[in-house]
Amino acid sequence: MPSSVPRQRRAARGTALLSAALGFATLLGTPAQAHSPSDQGQAVPSECSGTSPVVCHFDVPPGNYTVSALLGGSVPGSTSISAEARRTMLAETPTAAGRRTMRSFTVNVRDPEGQPTDPAGTPGLDIRFEGAAPQLSGLKVTPAHRTPQILLAGDSTVCDQWYIPYAGWGQELTQFLRRGISVANYADSGESTQSFLDNPVLFEALEARIRRGDLVLIQLAHNDKTTTAAAYRANLTAMAERVTAKGGQPVFVTPIVRRRFNSDGTLNDVALHVTGQANLPVEMRSLAQELDVPLVDLTAMSQELVERLGPVESRGIYLTDVNGDNTHTSAYGATQYAALVLGDLKAQRLVPSRLIR
């Protein structure tokens, strides 16, 4: 056992040297030394600017990075954290006056940073500290080369949406995860199972990132309205087999429902993805059993939620009151669906409890 101490010291020293070599900002000191940018007029470091929000940018290559943020200050604070293309990394977190709390997470940096078919965006890592009264006392960013990953294949209801008020559930999944696991979201607006396979910047790019043990969540159906049952099953089978061949674990996720009601308060066939060609969730459930692939039945869970809320209260889940959109979710709705997905992954022991916030 004593021999492990020198190894730990060497590892810590190596991380510190690597951080310095890459130009990472390290603001962490002892609690007595570290202050919020607004405390006592202390300036934020060169990588960060502003006070509400505090915006930080790090010139780092694509990959996974662990971020440790010391929140709080001499006055009460309330801070949320987002990264890259509006990914929520931490829900709003209050801190009492004179108290500080550490929050850590792992963020995936990729090019492009939003949807895979978007323009390149801003290289490097962008982090925003927002909320009612953001308080940042310290910040540390280090590489996380071997971090387990959750990779996402999906459509506009899953993707990292650039524009408020749109949000995909993959964009909100990150706020529920601690350091030690990253989410690489390759979902893209308008994609079907066929187009996701055909475009090299989608499935091929995702496939190239898979490492042994990574989860690959596949939710595609919204844009498969003209896809036959046979073609839908064949496309999903191809994805699952290619993920498995790379050492990853495919997970089928049935699609979120649309907010379209019958007169009796139940959801109609359009809402449940029953097309003229196939009942897509039923096909995915059947195929999951046939291939022995884990299934997250998000159709059933979102149907239960929307029907329980009813035609009035369910409006806030979607963008109904914004532009009449009953397919795409608000940040609130995407957060609800992300929590359902992660809860089921936890129940199936696909994501360890220790990695869930």
mmCIF file of C-alpha atoms in Angstrom:
data_model
loop_
_atom_site.group_PDB
_atom_site.id
_atom_site.type_symbol
_atom_site.label_atom_id
_atom_site.label_comp_id
_atom_site.label_asym_id
_atom_site.label_seq_id
_atom_site.Cartn_x
_atom_site.Cartn_y
_atom_site.Cartn_z
ATOM 1 C CA MET A 1 0.000 0.000 0.000
ATOM 2 C CA PRO A 2 2.700 2.657 0.796
ATOM 3 C CA SER A 3 4.019 2.354 -2.756
ATOM 4 C CA SER A 4 0.760 3.836 -4.095
ATOM 5 C CA VAL A 5 1.490 7.221 -2.521
ATOM 6 C CA PRO A 6 4.405 8.128 -4.806
ATOM 7 C CA ARG A 7 2.353 7.043 -7.834
ATOM 8 C CA GLN A 8 -0.486 9.327 -6.788
ATOM 9 C CA ARG A 9 1.907 12.232 -6.291
ATOM 10 C CA ARG A 10 3.497 11.604 -9.686
ATOM 11 C CA ALA A 11 0.059 11.451 -11.323
ATOM 12 C CA ALA A 12 -1.023 14.722 -9.681
ATOM 13 C CA ARG A 13 2.238 16.406 -10.688
ATOM 14 C CA GLY A 14 1.788 15.139 -14.273
ATOM 15 C CA THR A 15 -1.709 16.564 -14.466
ATOM 16 C CA ALA A 16 -0.505 19.914 -13.161
ATOM 17 C CA LEU A 17 2.316 20.036 -15.696
ATOM 18 C CA LEU A 18 -0.035 19.073 -18.521
ATOM 19 C CA SER A 19 -2.482 21.771 -17.459
ATOM 20 C CA ALA A 20 0.257 24.387 -17.480
ATOM 21 C CA ALA A 21 1.572 23.231 -20.839
ATOM 22 C CA LEU A 22 -1.855 23.551 -22.461
ATOM 23 C CA GLY A 23 -2.472 26.951 -20.918
ATOM 24 C CA PHE A 24 -5.422 25.946 -18.738
ATOM 25 C CA ALA A 25 -6.595 28.472 -16.187
ATOM 26 C CA THR A 26 -6.281 27.230 -12.627
ATOM 27 C CA LEU A 27 -7.872 29.681 -10.202
ATOM 28 C CA LEU A 28 -8.327 27.370 -7.250
ATOM 29 C CA GLY A 29 -6.694 28.362 -4.003
ATOM 30 C CA THR A 30 -7.608 27.812 -0.414
ATOM 31 C CA PRO A 31 -11.077 29.081 0.502
ATOM 32 C CA ALA A 32 -9.430 32.082 2.146
ATOM 33 C CA GLN A 33 -7.597 32.935 -1.058
ATOM 34 C CA ALA A 34 -10.304 32.278 -3.642
ATOM 35 C CA HIS A 35 -13.003 34.879 -4.208
ATOM 36 C CA SER A 36 -15.898 35.504 -6.526
ATOM 37 C CA PRO A 37 -15.029 37.931 -9.356
ATOM 38 C CA SER A 38 -17.445 40.394 -7.777
ATOM 39 C CA ASP A 39 -15.878 40.119 -4.308
ATOM 40 C CA GLN A 40 -13.677 43.035 -3.264
ATOM 41 C CA GLY A 41 -13.319 44.096 -6.896
ATOM 42 C CA GLN A 42 -11.058 41.158 -7.773
ATOM 43 C CA ALA A 43 -10.561 40.783 -11.519
ATOM 44 C CA VAL A 44 -11.519 37.570 -13.279
ATOM 45 C CA PRO A 45 -8.634 35.666 -14.923
ATOM 46 C CA SER A 46 -7.751 36.258 -18.551
ATOM 47 C CA GLU A 47 -9.758 33.219 -19.729
ATOM 48 C CA CYS A 48 -12.935 34.583 -18.104
ATOM 49 C CA SER A 49 -14.798 37.860 -18.356
ATOM 50 C CA GLY A 50 -17.902 39.488 -16.944
ATOM 51 C CA THR A 51 -19.740 39.007 -13.678
ATOM 52 C CA SER A 52 -23.315 38.075 -14.666
ATOM 53 C CA PRO A 53 -22.790 35.925 -16.623
ATOM 54 C CA VAL A 54 -19.150 34.972 -16.155
ATOM 55 C CA VAL A 55 -17.975 33.685 -19.538
ATOM 56 C CA CYS A 56 -14.811 31.577 -19.875
ATOM 57 C CA HIS A 57 -13.040 30.313 -22.981
ATOM 58 C CA PHE A 58 -10.187 27.790 -23.159
ATOM 59 C CA ASP A 59 -8.186 27.104 -26.317
ATOM 60 C CA VAL A 60 -8.160 23.304 -26.157
ATOM 61 C CA PRO A 61 -8.441 20.627 -28.867
ATOM 62 C CA PRO A 62 -11.522 18.368 -29.183
ATOM 63 C CA GLY A 63 -11.824 15.759 -26.461
ATOM 64 C CA ASN A 64 -13.179 15.289 -22.949
ATOM 65 C CA TYR A 65 -12.307 17.660 -20.093
ATOM 66 C CA THR A 66 -13.071 17.633 -16.389
ATOM 67 C CA VAL A 67 -14.147 20.996 -15.007
ATOM 68 C CA SER A 68 -14.066 21.752 -11.274
ATOM 69 C CA ALA A 69 -15.781 24.981 -10.240
ATOM 70 C CA LEU A 70 -15.776 26.514 -6.776
ATOM 71 C CA LEU A 71 -19.071 28.350 -6.392
ATOM 72 C CA GLY A 72 -19.976 30.916 -3.752
ATOM 73 C CA GLY A 73 -18.531 34.049 -2.199
ATOM 74 C CA SER A 74 -18.922 36.578 0.583
ATOM 75 C CA VAL A 75 -22.520 37.324 -0.406
ATOM 76 C CA PRO A 76 -25.369 34.899 -1.221
ATOM 77 C CA GLY A 77 -25.171 33.400 -4.703
ATOM 78 C CA SER A 78 -27.214 31.320 -7.131
ATOM 79 C CA THR A 79 -25.264 29.858 -10.051
ATOM 80 C CA SER A 80 -26.032 27.650 -13.024
ATOM 81 C CA ILE A 81 -23.419 26.383 -15.484
ATOM 82 C CA SER A 82 -23.677 25.746 -19.215
ATOM 83 C CA ALA A 83 -21.010 24.727 -21.700
ATOM 84 C CA GLU A 84 -20.509 24.729 -25.452
ATOM 85 C CA ALA A 85 -23.795 24.867 -27.387
ATOM 86 C CA ARG A 86 -26.169 25.616 -24.492
ATOM 87 C CA ARG A 87 -25.510 22.308 -22.725
ATOM 88 C CA THR A 88 -26.713 22.521 -19.137
ATOM 89 C CA MET A 89 -23.906 21.211 -16.926
ATOM 90 C CA LEU A 90 -25.353 22.257 -13.572
ATOM 91 C CA ALA A 91 -28.841 23.364 -12.602
ATOM 92 C CA GLU A 92 -29.073 26.572 -10.598
ATOM 93 C CA THR A 93 -27.331 26.015 -7.271
ATOM 94 C CA PRO A 94 -27.676 28.382 -4.277
ATOM 95 C CA THR A 95 -24.782 29.249 -1.956
ATOM 96 C CA ALA A 96 -25.067 31.052 1.370
ATOM 97 C CA ALA A 97 -22.985 34.113 2.200
ATOM 98 C CA GLY A 98 -19.448 33.131 3.103
ATOM 99 C CA ARG A 99 -19.945 29.522 1.975
ATOM 100 C CA ARG A 100 -18.437 27.803 -1.051
ATOM 101 C CA THR A 101 -19.239 24.527 -2.738
ATOM 102 C CA MET A 102 -17.319 22.523 -5.335
ATOM 103 C CA ARG A 103 -19.104 21.127 -8.376
ATOM 104 C CA SER A 104 -17.324 19.015 -10.993
ATOM 105 C CA PHE A 105 -18.400 17.599 -14.341
ATOM 106 C CA THR A 106 -16.883 16.254 -17.532
ATOM 107 C CA VAL A 107 -17.628 18.043 -20.799
ATOM 108 C CA ASN A 108 -17.139 16.848 -24.361
ATOM 109 C CA VAL A 109 -15.546 19.326 -26.782
ATOM 110 C CA ARG A 110 -16.042 18.542 -30.444
ATOM 111 C CA ASP A 111 -16.003 20.250 -33.818
ATOM 112 C CA PRO A 112 -18.609 21.423 -34.602
ATOM 113 C CA GLU A 113 -19.774 22.096 -31.071
ATOM 114 C CA GLY A 114 -23.537 22.060 -31.760
ATOM 115 C CA GLN A 115 -25.280 19.808 -34.252
ATOM 116 C CA PRO A 116 -22.901 17.861 -36.524
ATOM 117 C CA THR A 117 -24.205 19.572 -39.682
ATOM 118 C CA ASP A 118 -23.922 23.059 -38.140
ATOM 119 C CA PRO A 119 -21.140 25.488 -39.042
ATOM 120 C CA ALA A 120 -17.962 24.884 -37.054
ATOM 121 C CA GLY A 121 -18.735 27.388 -34.299
ATOM 122 C CA THR A 122 -16.092 28.434 -31.775
ATOM 123 C CA PRO A 123 -13.048 26.162 -31.339
ATOM 124 C CA GLY A 124 -12.107 25.197 -27.796
ATOM 125 C CA LEU A 125 -14.164 25.006 -24.615
ATOM 126 C CA ASP A 126 -16.725 27.649 -23.652
ATOM 127 C CA ILE A 127 -18.280 27.754 -20.174
ATOM 128 C CA ARG A 128 -20.900 30.183 -18.841
ATOM 129 C CA PHE A 129 -21.725 30.812 -15.182
ATOM 130 C CA GLU A 130 -25.216 32.293 -15.018
ATOM 131 C CA GLY A 131 -28.223 32.320 -12.715
ATOM 132 C CA ALA A 132 -29.864 34.852 -10.425
ATOM 133 C CA ALA A 133 -26.553 35.761 -8.735
ATOM 134 C CA PRO A 134 -23.590 33.877 -10.236
ATOM 135 C CA GLN A 135 -20.671 33.409 -7.862
ATOM 136 C CA LEU A 136 -17.420 31.857 -9.151
ATOM 137 C CA SER A 137 -14.520 31.561 -6.706
ATOM 138 C CA GLY A 138 -12.294 29.109 -8.565
ATOM 139 C CA LEU A 139 -12.038 27.096 -11.729
ATOM 140 C CA LYS A 140 -9.875 24.240 -12.937
ATOM 141 C CA VAL A 141 -9.941 22.423 -16.304
ATOM 142 C CA THR A 142 -7.987 19.222 -16.937
ATOM 143 C CA PRO A 143 -7.986 16.608 -19.744
ATOM 144 C CA ALA A 144 -10.084 13.474 -19.199
ATOM 145 C CA HIS A 145 -8.689 11.195 -21.873
ATOM 146 C CA ARG A 146 -10.107 7.850 -20.670
ATOM 147 C CA THR A 147 -13.485 9.021 -19.463
ATOM 148 C CA PRO A 148 -16.419 6.691 -20.255
ATOM 149 C CA GLN A 149 -18.848 8.200 -22.733
ATOM 150 C CA ILE A 150 -22.533 8.297 -23.564
ATOM 151 C CA LEU A 151 -22.846 8.945 -27.295
ATOM 152 C CA LEU A 152 -26.173 10.032 -28.757
ATOM 153 C CA ALA A 153 -27.655 9.286 -32.176
ATOM 154 C CA GLY A 154 -30.888 11.153 -32.686
ATOM 155 C CA ASP A 155 -32.927 13.940 -34.240
ATOM 156 C CA SER A 156 -33.988 17.480 -33.278
ATOM 157 C CA THR A 157 -35.689 16.310 -30.078
ATOM 158 C CA VAL A 158 -32.312 15.010 -28.814
ATOM 159 C CA CYS A 159 -29.709 17.378 -30.289
ATOM 160 C CA ASP A 160 -27.836 20.369 -28.890
ATOM 161 C CA GLN A 161 -30.126 23.184 -30.011
ATOM 162 C CA TRP A 162 -28.422 26.546 -30.549
ATOM 163 C CA TYR A 163 -31.464 28.796 -30.341
ATOM 164 C CA ILE A 164 -33.647 29.666 -27.360
ATOM 165 C CA PRO A 165 -36.315 28.438 -26.577
ATOM 166 C CA TYR A 166 -35.530 25.094 -28.287
ATOM 167 C CA ALA A 167 -33.809 22.335 -26.306
ATOM 168 C CA GLY A 168 -33.148 18.640 -26.927
ATOM 169 C CA TRP A 169 -33.144 16.126 -24.095
ATOM 170 C CA GLY A 170 -29.531 15.186 -24.916
ATOM 171 C CA GLN A 171 -28.620 18.810 -24.240
ATOM 172 C CA GLU A 172 -30.099 18.590 -20.740
ATOM 173 C CA LEU A 173 -28.790 15.119 -19.840
ATOM 174 C CA THR A 174 -25.417 16.506 -18.765
ATOM 175 C CA GLN A 175 -26.754 18.384 -15.719
ATOM 176 C CA PHE A 176 -27.566 15.079 -14.009
ATOM 177 C CA LEU A 177 -24.058 13.614 -14.371
ATOM 178 C CA ARG A 178 -21.017 14.016 -12.142
ATOM 179 C CA ARG A 179 -17.409 14.083 -13.268
ATOM 180 C CA GLY A 180 -16.217 10.801 -14.726
ATOM 181 C CA ILE A 181 -18.611 10.427 -17.663
ATOM 182 C CA SER A 182 -19.187 12.621 -20.720
ATOM 183 C CA VAL A 183 -22.027 13.049 -23.215
ATOM 184 C CA ALA A 184 -21.060 13.313 -26.895
ATOM 185 C CA ASN A 185 -24.232 14.392 -28.694
ATOM 186 C CA TYR A 186 -24.253 13.566 -32.410
ATOM 187 C CA ALA A 187 -28.012 14.046 -32.788
ATOM 188 C CA ASP A 188 -28.990 16.278 -35.695
ATOM 189 C CA SER A 189 -32.212 17.981 -36.778
ATOM 190 C CA GLY A 190 -34.280 16.359 -39.500
ATOM 191 C CA GLU A 191 -32.553 12.989 -39.505
ATOM 192 C CA SER A 192 -34.166 9.600 -40.091
ATOM 193 C CA THR A 193 -32.570 6.223 -39.489
ATOM 194 C CA GLN A 194 -31.508 6.158 -43.145
ATOM 195 C CA SER A 195 -30.096 9.680 -43.386
ATOM 196 C CA PHE A 196 -28.236 9.261 -40.096
ATOM 197 C CA LEU A 197 -26.489 6.215 -41.533
ATOM 198 C CA ASP A 198 -25.844 7.823 -44.925
ATOM 199 C CA ASN A 199 -24.176 11.049 -43.758
ATOM 200 C CA PRO A 200 -20.493 10.550 -42.782
ATOM 201 C CA VAL A 201 -20.576 13.413 -40.256
ATOM 202 C CA LEU A 202 -23.298 11.599 -38.324
ATOM 203 C CA PHE A 203 -23.077 7.846 -37.682
ATOM 204 C CA GLU A 204 -19.550 7.382 -39.032
ATOM 205 C CA ALA A 205 -18.248 10.242 -36.908
ATOM 206 C CA LEU A 206 -19.990 8.850 -33.837
ATOM 207 C CA GLU A 207 -18.739 5.348 -34.607
ATOM 208 C CA ALA A 208 -15.134 6.570 -34.785
ATOM 209 C CA ARG A 209 -15.364 7.879 -31.189
ATOM 210 C CA ILE A 210 -16.674 4.679 -29.601
ATOM 211 C CA ARG A 211 -14.419 3.039 -27.027
ATOM 212 C CA ARG A 212 -14.984 -0.266 -25.284
ATOM 213 C CA GLY A 213 -17.829 0.011 -22.785
ATOM 214 C CA ASP A 214 -19.264 3.295 -24.088
ATOM 215 C CA LEU A 215 -23.052 3.596 -24.257
ATOM 216 C CA VAL A 216 -24.606 4.625 -27.574
ATOM 217 C CA LEU A 217 -28.222 5.791 -27.201
ATOM 218 C CA ILE A 218 -30.218 5.654 -30.445
ATOM 219 C CA GLN A 219 -33.490 7.605 -30.700
ATOM 220 C CA LEU A 220 -34.586 7.988 -34.317
ATOM 221 C CA ALA A 221 -38.196 7.879 -35.510
ATOM 222 C CA HIS A 222 -39.609 11.406 -35.819
ATOM 223 C CA ASN A 223 -38.425 11.678 -39.428
ATOM 224 C CA ASP A 224 -39.095 8.062 -40.402
ATOM 225 C CA LYS A 225 -42.705 8.749 -41.360
ATOM 226 C CA THR A 226 -42.259 7.122 -44.789
ATOM 227 C CA THR A 227 -39.834 4.399 -43.697
ATOM 228 C CA THR A 228 -41.185 0.861 -43.941
ATOM 229 C CA ALA A 229 -41.075 -1.411 -40.922
ATOM 230 C CA ALA A 230 -38.506 -3.623 -42.636
ATOM 231 C CA ALA A 231 -36.216 -0.708 -43.523
ATOM 232 C CA TYR A 232 -36.563 0.795 -40.039
ATOM 233 C CA ARG A 233 -35.562 -2.475 -38.410
ATOM 234 C CA ALA A 234 -32.689 -2.964 -40.875
ATOM 235 C CA ASN A 235 -31.288 0.515 -40.185
ATOM 236 C CA LEU A 236 -31.465 0.091 -36.415
ATOM 237 C CA THR A 237 -29.901 -3.364 -36.704
ATOM 238 C CA ALA A 238 -27.004 -1.966 -38.730
ATOM 239 C CA MET A 239 -26.346 0.711 -36.102
ATOM 240 C CA ALA A 240 -26.517 -1.756 -33.216
ATOM 241 C CA GLU A 241 -24.173 -4.217 -34.912
ATOM 242 C CA ARG A 242 -21.629 -1.534 -35.770
ATOM 243 C CA VAL A 243 -21.678 -0.167 -32.211
ATOM 244 C CA THR A 244 -21.178 -3.678 -30.824
ATOM 245 C CA ALA A 245 -18.316 -4.333 -33.243
ATOM 246 C CA LYS A 246 -16.514 -1.300 -31.790
ATOM 247 C CA GLY A 247 -16.943 -2.591 -28.239
ATOM 248 C CA GLY A 248 -19.762 -0.212 -27.347
ATOM 249 C CA GLN A 249 -23.168 -0.948 -25.855
ATOM 250 C CA PRO A 250 -26.095 0.081 -28.091
ATOM 251 C CA VAL A 251 -29.252 1.206 -26.301
ATOM 252 C CA PHE A 252 -32.480 1.780 -28.221
ATOM 253 C CA VAL A 253 -34.590 4.731 -27.030
ATOM 254 C CA THR A 254 -38.147 4.944 -28.325
ATOM 255 C CA PRO A 255 -39.060 8.512 -29.416
ATOM 256 C CA ILE A 256 -40.682 11.148 -27.235
ATOM 257 C CA VAL A 257 -44.347 11.637 -28.033
ATOM 258 C CA ARG A 258 -45.761 14.609 -29.858
ATOM 259 C CA ARG A 259 -48.356 16.658 -28.012
ATOM 260 C CA ARG A 260 -51.416 15.724 -30.052
ATOM 261 C CA PHE A 261 -54.565 14.692 -28.225
ATOM 262 C CA ASN A 262 -57.740 12.807 -29.049
ATOM 263 C CA SER A 263 -61.007 14.257 -27.756
ATOM 264 C CA ASP A 264 -60.879 11.878 -24.772
ATOM 265 C CA GLY A 265 -57.517 13.223 -23.548
ATOM 266 C CA THR A 266 -55.406 10.362 -24.872
ATOM 267 C CA LEU A 267 -52.654 10.864 -27.453
ATOM 268 C CA ASN A 268 -53.401 10.058 -31.083
ATOM 269 C CA ASP A 269 -51.473 7.919 -33.563
ATOM 270 C CA VAL A 270 -49.438 10.860 -34.889
ATOM 271 C CA ALA A 271 -48.292 11.588 -31.341
ATOM 272 C CA LEU A 272 -47.344 7.951 -30.838
ATOM 273 C CA HIS A 273 -45.398 7.606 -34.121
ATOM 274 C CA VAL A 274 -47.830 5.240 -35.776
ATOM 275 C CA THR A 275 -47.389 5.985 -39.485
ATOM 276 C CA GLY A 276 -48.938 4.627 -42.644
ATOM 277 C CA GLN A 277 -45.938 2.315 -42.857
ATOM 278 C CA ALA A 278 -45.332 1.110 -39.305
ATOM 279 C CA ASN A 279 -45.836 1.537 -35.579
ATOM 280 C CA LEU A 280 -42.263 2.673 -35.007
ATOM 281 C CA PRO A 281 -42.041 2.309 -31.211
ATOM 282 C CA VAL A 282 -43.519 -1.198 -31.450
ATOM 283 C CA GLU A 283 -40.923 -2.114 -34.088
ATOM 284 C CA MET A 284 -38.102 -0.785 -31.910
ATOM 285 C CA ARG A 285 -39.355 -2.661 -28.838
ATOM 286 C CA SER A 286 -39.615 -5.886 -30.812
ATOM 287 C CA LEU A 287 -36.183 -5.466 -32.372
ATOM 288 C CA ALA A 288 -34.590 -4.728 -28.999
ATOM 289 C CA GLN A 289 -35.845 -8.085 -27.737
ATOM 290 C CA GLU A 290 -34.734 -9.851 -30.900
ATOM 291 C CA LEU A 291 -31.200 -8.399 -30.771
ATOM 292 C CA ASP A 292 -30.949 -8.452 -26.954
ATOM 293 C CA VAL A 293 -30.313 -4.689 -26.941
ATOM 294 C CA PRO A 294 -31.310 -2.653 -23.847
ATOM 295 C CA LEU A 295 -34.369 -0.471 -24.397
ATOM 296 C CA VAL A 296 -35.386 2.828 -22.809
ATOM 297 C CA ASP A 297 -39.097 3.132 -23.546
ATOM 298 C CA LEU A 298 -39.246 6.912 -23.665
ATOM 299 C CA THR A 299 -42.425 6.789 -25.764
ATOM 300 C CA ALA A 300 -44.285 5.044 -22.940
ATOM 301 C CA MET A 301 -42.788 7.295 -20.254
ATOM 302 C CA SER A 302 -43.435 10.537 -22.150
ATOM 303 C CA GLN A 303 -46.963 9.381 -23.031
ATOM 304 C CA GLU A 304 -47.695 8.763 -19.361
ATOM 305 C CA LEU A 305 -46.369 12.213 -18.428
ATOM 306 C CA VAL A 306 -48.175 14.147 -21.165
ATOM 307 C CA GLU A 307 -51.503 12.365 -20.718
ATOM 308 C CA ARG A 308 -51.289 12.807 -16.923
ATOM 309 C CA LEU A 309 -50.657 16.542 -17.337
ATOM 310 C CA GLY A 310 -53.441 16.817 -19.904
ATOM 311 C CA PRO A 311 -53.986 19.251 -22.796
ATOM 312 C CA VAL A 312 -53.453 22.388 -20.694
ATOM 313 C CA GLU A 313 -50.569 21.643 -18.335
ATOM 314 C CA SER A 314 -48.592 19.732 -20.980
ATOM 315 C CA ARG A 315 -48.206 22.906 -23.054
ATOM 316 C CA GLY A 316 -45.117 23.917 -21.057
ATOM 317 C CA ILE A 317 -43.303 20.696 -21.969
ATOM 318 C CA TYR A 318 -43.351 21.727 -25.629
ATOM 319 C CA LEU A 319 -43.231 25.063 -27.451
ATOM 320 C CA THR A 320 -47.005 25.185 -27.825
ATOM 321 C CA ASP A 321 -47.351 28.632 -26.278
ATOM 322 C CA VAL A 322 -44.322 30.010 -28.139
ATOM 323 C CA ASN A 323 -45.075 29.095 -31.735
ATOM 324 C CA GLY A 324 -47.644 26.291 -31.690
ATOM 325 C CA ASP A 325 -44.912 23.627 -31.900
ATOM 326 C CA ASN A 326 -46.103 20.357 -30.340
ATOM 327 C CA THR A 327 -43.032 18.314 -31.347
ATOM 328 C CA HIS A 328 -40.007 20.203 -30.010
ATOM 329 C CA THR A 329 -39.456 20.708 -26.311
ATOM 330 C CA SER A 330 -38.714 23.675 -24.107
ATOM 331 C CA ALA A 331 -35.716 23.548 -21.777
ATOM 332 C CA TYR A 332 -38.131 22.510 -19.040
ATOM 333 C CA GLY A 333 -39.581 19.688 -21.151
ATOM 334 C CA ALA A 334 -36.190 18.506 -22.364
ATOM 335 C CA THR A 335 -35.014 18.398 -18.741
ATOM 336 C CA GLN A 336 -38.009 16.269 -17.765
ATOM 337 C CA TYR A 337 -37.316 13.810 -20.568
ATOM 338 C CA ALA A 338 -33.572 13.707 -19.849
ATOM 339 C CA ALA A 339 -34.363 12.783 -16.249
ATOM 340 C CA LEU A 340 -36.634 9.955 -17.445
ATOM 341 C CA VAL A 341 -33.909 8.596 -19.729
ATOM 342 C CA LEU A 342 -31.227 8.699 -17.059
ATOM 343 C CA GLY A 343 -33.526 7.215 -14.451
ATOM 344 C CA ASP A 344 -34.131 4.204 -16.680
ATOM 345 C CA LEU A 345 -30.421 3.850 -17.500
ATOM 346 C CA LYS A 346 -29.744 3.835 -13.760
ATOM 347 C CA ALA A 347 -32.497 1.280 -13.106
ATOM 348 C CA GLN A 348 -31.001 -0.998 -15.764
ATOM 349 C CA ARG A 349 -27.534 -0.475 -14.236
ATOM 350 C CA LEU A 350 -26.211 0.919 -17.494
ATOM 351 C CA VAL A 351 -25.013 4.076 -15.714
ATOM 352 C CA PRO A 352 -23.603 3.640 -12.172
ATOM 353 C CA SER A 353 -25.313 5.583 -9.390
ATOM 354 C CA ARG A 354 -21.988 7.142 -8.360
ATOM 355 C CA LEU A 355 -21.881 9.052 -11.668
ATOM 356 C CA ILE A 356 -25.348 10.549 -11.248
ATOM 357 C CA ARG A 357 -25.746 13.931 -9.528
#
